[in-house]
Amino acid sequence: MFTLSNDDLTAIRLSLQVAATATLISLPPGIAAAYFLAFAKMRGKALVEGLINLPLVLPPVVVGYLLLLLLGRNGWLGGMLADFNIRIIFTLTGAVIASSVVGFPLLVRSIRIGLEGIDQHCIQAARTLGAGWWDALLTIILPLSGRAILAGMTLMFARSLGEFGATIILAGNIPGVTQTIPLAIYQYTSIPGGDRMALSLCLVSISLSFVVLLASEAVNRTMSRN
Amino acid sequence: MLLEIDVEKRLGNFVCRIDCRLEAHSCGVFGPSGSGKTTLMNLLAGLMQPDRGRISLDGEALFDRQKGINVAPEKRRIGVVFQHAYLFEHLSVRNNLLYGLKRTPRELRTIDPEHLYGTLDLEHLLDRRVTRLSGGERQRVALGRAMLASPRLILLDEPLTGLDRALKFRIIPHLRTVFSEFSIPYLFISHSHQEMRLMTENVLIIERGSVERLSSSEELARSSIFSADRGYANFLELADRHDCGNLLTYRWGKNRLTGVKNTNAPEYATFSLNARDIVLFKRHPEASSARNILEATVRATQRTEWLVRVEMDCCGSTLIAEIVPQSMEELGIRAGAKIVAVFKASALHRLT
């Protein structure tokens, strides 16, 4: 009764691939953005903050459409990339970009809370002990906010697994190329007799999310024990 | 240590203007809260940048606005012990202690970790997590961590303020031993004149963001701000504990003093004796319930607001008593007069 077709397995693989890639490539800029929001003292910070958080409140479809306008063949950035023979729309890269943009605010929000919990004096102490800025970042700031970073990555990974609206507009719904689990479910629900297949994928989706939560909880517990 | 500072820093409405030259192994920085002590520390450590001026340590410029010099905090080799220890909670006690050492070039390392652990009594704490330390232990780890980076100067920013009284005075001998043993110069920032006297002899007095004067910690304790209400406190270094049944005697210079017996009385310690607990007699009192009777010569007298402060020489050791002016006249106390100072065994309070 519980069966998965080859296309379904590909969709699962693509989902994991997109979510993992999006989370990993967003991590360094996510940490940088969180650091900026947590520690920078400058005018216009509120504007930057609003801009980073915008995808959180905008309908994903709107985000997807704006990305399409930007990265499409006639878009401002898309046109430039086309000169280098790089195409983003209707590719897996497009799916990764869509997930990254939508999940980014969640990642930044978590890391920022972690960074704000670090006492500035600890960083100052590290500096007076001979640690340069990068050294202090790697040996004090990141380890102390490790749990927050992990929480942010979990949220973003889970969000990316479920990303639908922006992905379908920017990357389309091409089986074997850009069709992730949510897109495959969407397709099954729109064909007659696809209910069972859709349900199978729903179960996969539920188990995946559950595994992500359990794994992150386990890592979190080990980190707090050390 | 030769520290030359001439800087100005504006923080909102507060302007900190420090101009001084310190040439001593250790110096206190004293002032009420909000007077700019911590700002001075931040400026020295490089954690804050002055608006103008220059700072140099042992002839090397750490900051010079005109020449565009601003040495980064990690390159200054100035250690800081903050009021709260600010230990790194993700590291063990050992790794906290070694954090600075690992970042110090081998040829600049002057302190052997094992030796320091022994002096600071840290051996049994090394494998513990820093969240499992008591307040006093945390401060000792913070101090050890700063020292192991072999700094040229250590800034102690009210390191004892968060600790309770008994603990505070128990840590001070540790601090003194460590600093003299490893001969690292230090600036001790505090608003407690008692801590000041126990830690250093020279004091830089700061008020409203600028240097009031350079003074001695003894003079600071004698100044009226502290002794007006409660009287001046004599600090007596007592040694050679001797048990006489239900009392203890100690050697104080060439004198022997009697103190009340208590559990775990130390072999030697600093005791405080309030100047107002001393009774002066013209001649030796035949019988008295007070156990300490010392022959003394008056060295000087000084009027304070309502009282007279009598400085005496007891076989080479200095003792200060405070009496009312009437008593001074009746006893004929003036420089050179022979008198007898009397105080109870229970008037001696152990500090360290």
Coordinates of C-alpha atoms in Angstrom, one line a residue, chain A residues 14 18-19 21-22 25 63-65 67-68 71-72 81 86-102 160 163-174 177-180 183:
Chain A
L14 CA 16.1 16.7 -4.6
V18 CA 17.9 21.7 -2.0
A19 CA 17.3 22.1 1.8
T21 CA 22.5 23.3 0.1
A22 CA 20.3 26.3 0.9
I25 CA 25.2 28.4 1.7
V63 CA 9.1 36.5 -3.3
G64 CA 9.3 33.9 -6.1
Y65 CA 7.9 36.4 -8.6
L67 CA 13.2 36.7 -7.9
L68 CA 11.9 35.7 -11.3
L71 CA 16.9 36.5 -12.3
G72 CA 14.8 35.9 -15.4
L81 CA 24.3 35.9 -15.9
I86 CA 24.4 30.8 -16.5
R87 CA 20.7 30.1 -16.3
I88 CA 18.9 30.1 -12.9
I89 CA 15.2 29.8 -13.6
F90 CA 13.8 26.3 -14.0
T91 CA 17.0 24.8 -12.6
L92 CA 17.9 23.2 -9.3
T93 CA 20.0 26.3 -8.5
G94 CA 16.7 28.3 -8.8
A95 CA 15.1 26.0 -6.2
V96 CA 18.1 26.5 -3.9
I97 CA 18.0 30.3 -4.3
A98 CA 14.2 30.4 -3.7
S99 CA 14.6 28.3 -0.5
S100 CA 17.6 30.4 0.7
V101 CA 15.7 33.7 0.4
V102 CA 12.6 32.4 2.1
S160 CA 13.3 24.6 2.9
E163 CA 9.2 25.5 0.4
F164 CA 6.6 25.6 -2.4
G165 CA 5.4 29.0 -3.5
A166 CA 8.7 30.7 -4.4
T167 CA 10.1 27.5 -5.8
I168 CA 7.3 26.7 -8.2
I169 CA 7.6 30.2 -9.7
L170 CA 11.4 30.4 -10.0
A171 CA 12.3 26.8 -10.6
G172 CA 9.1 25.4 -12.0
N173 CA 7.8 21.9 -11.4
I174 CA 9.9 19.7 -13.6
V177 CA 15.0 18.3 -12.2
T178 CA 13.3 20.7 -9.8
Q179 CA 10.4 18.7 -8.5
T180 CA 10.7 18.5 -4.7
L183 CA 5.7 20.1 -5.7

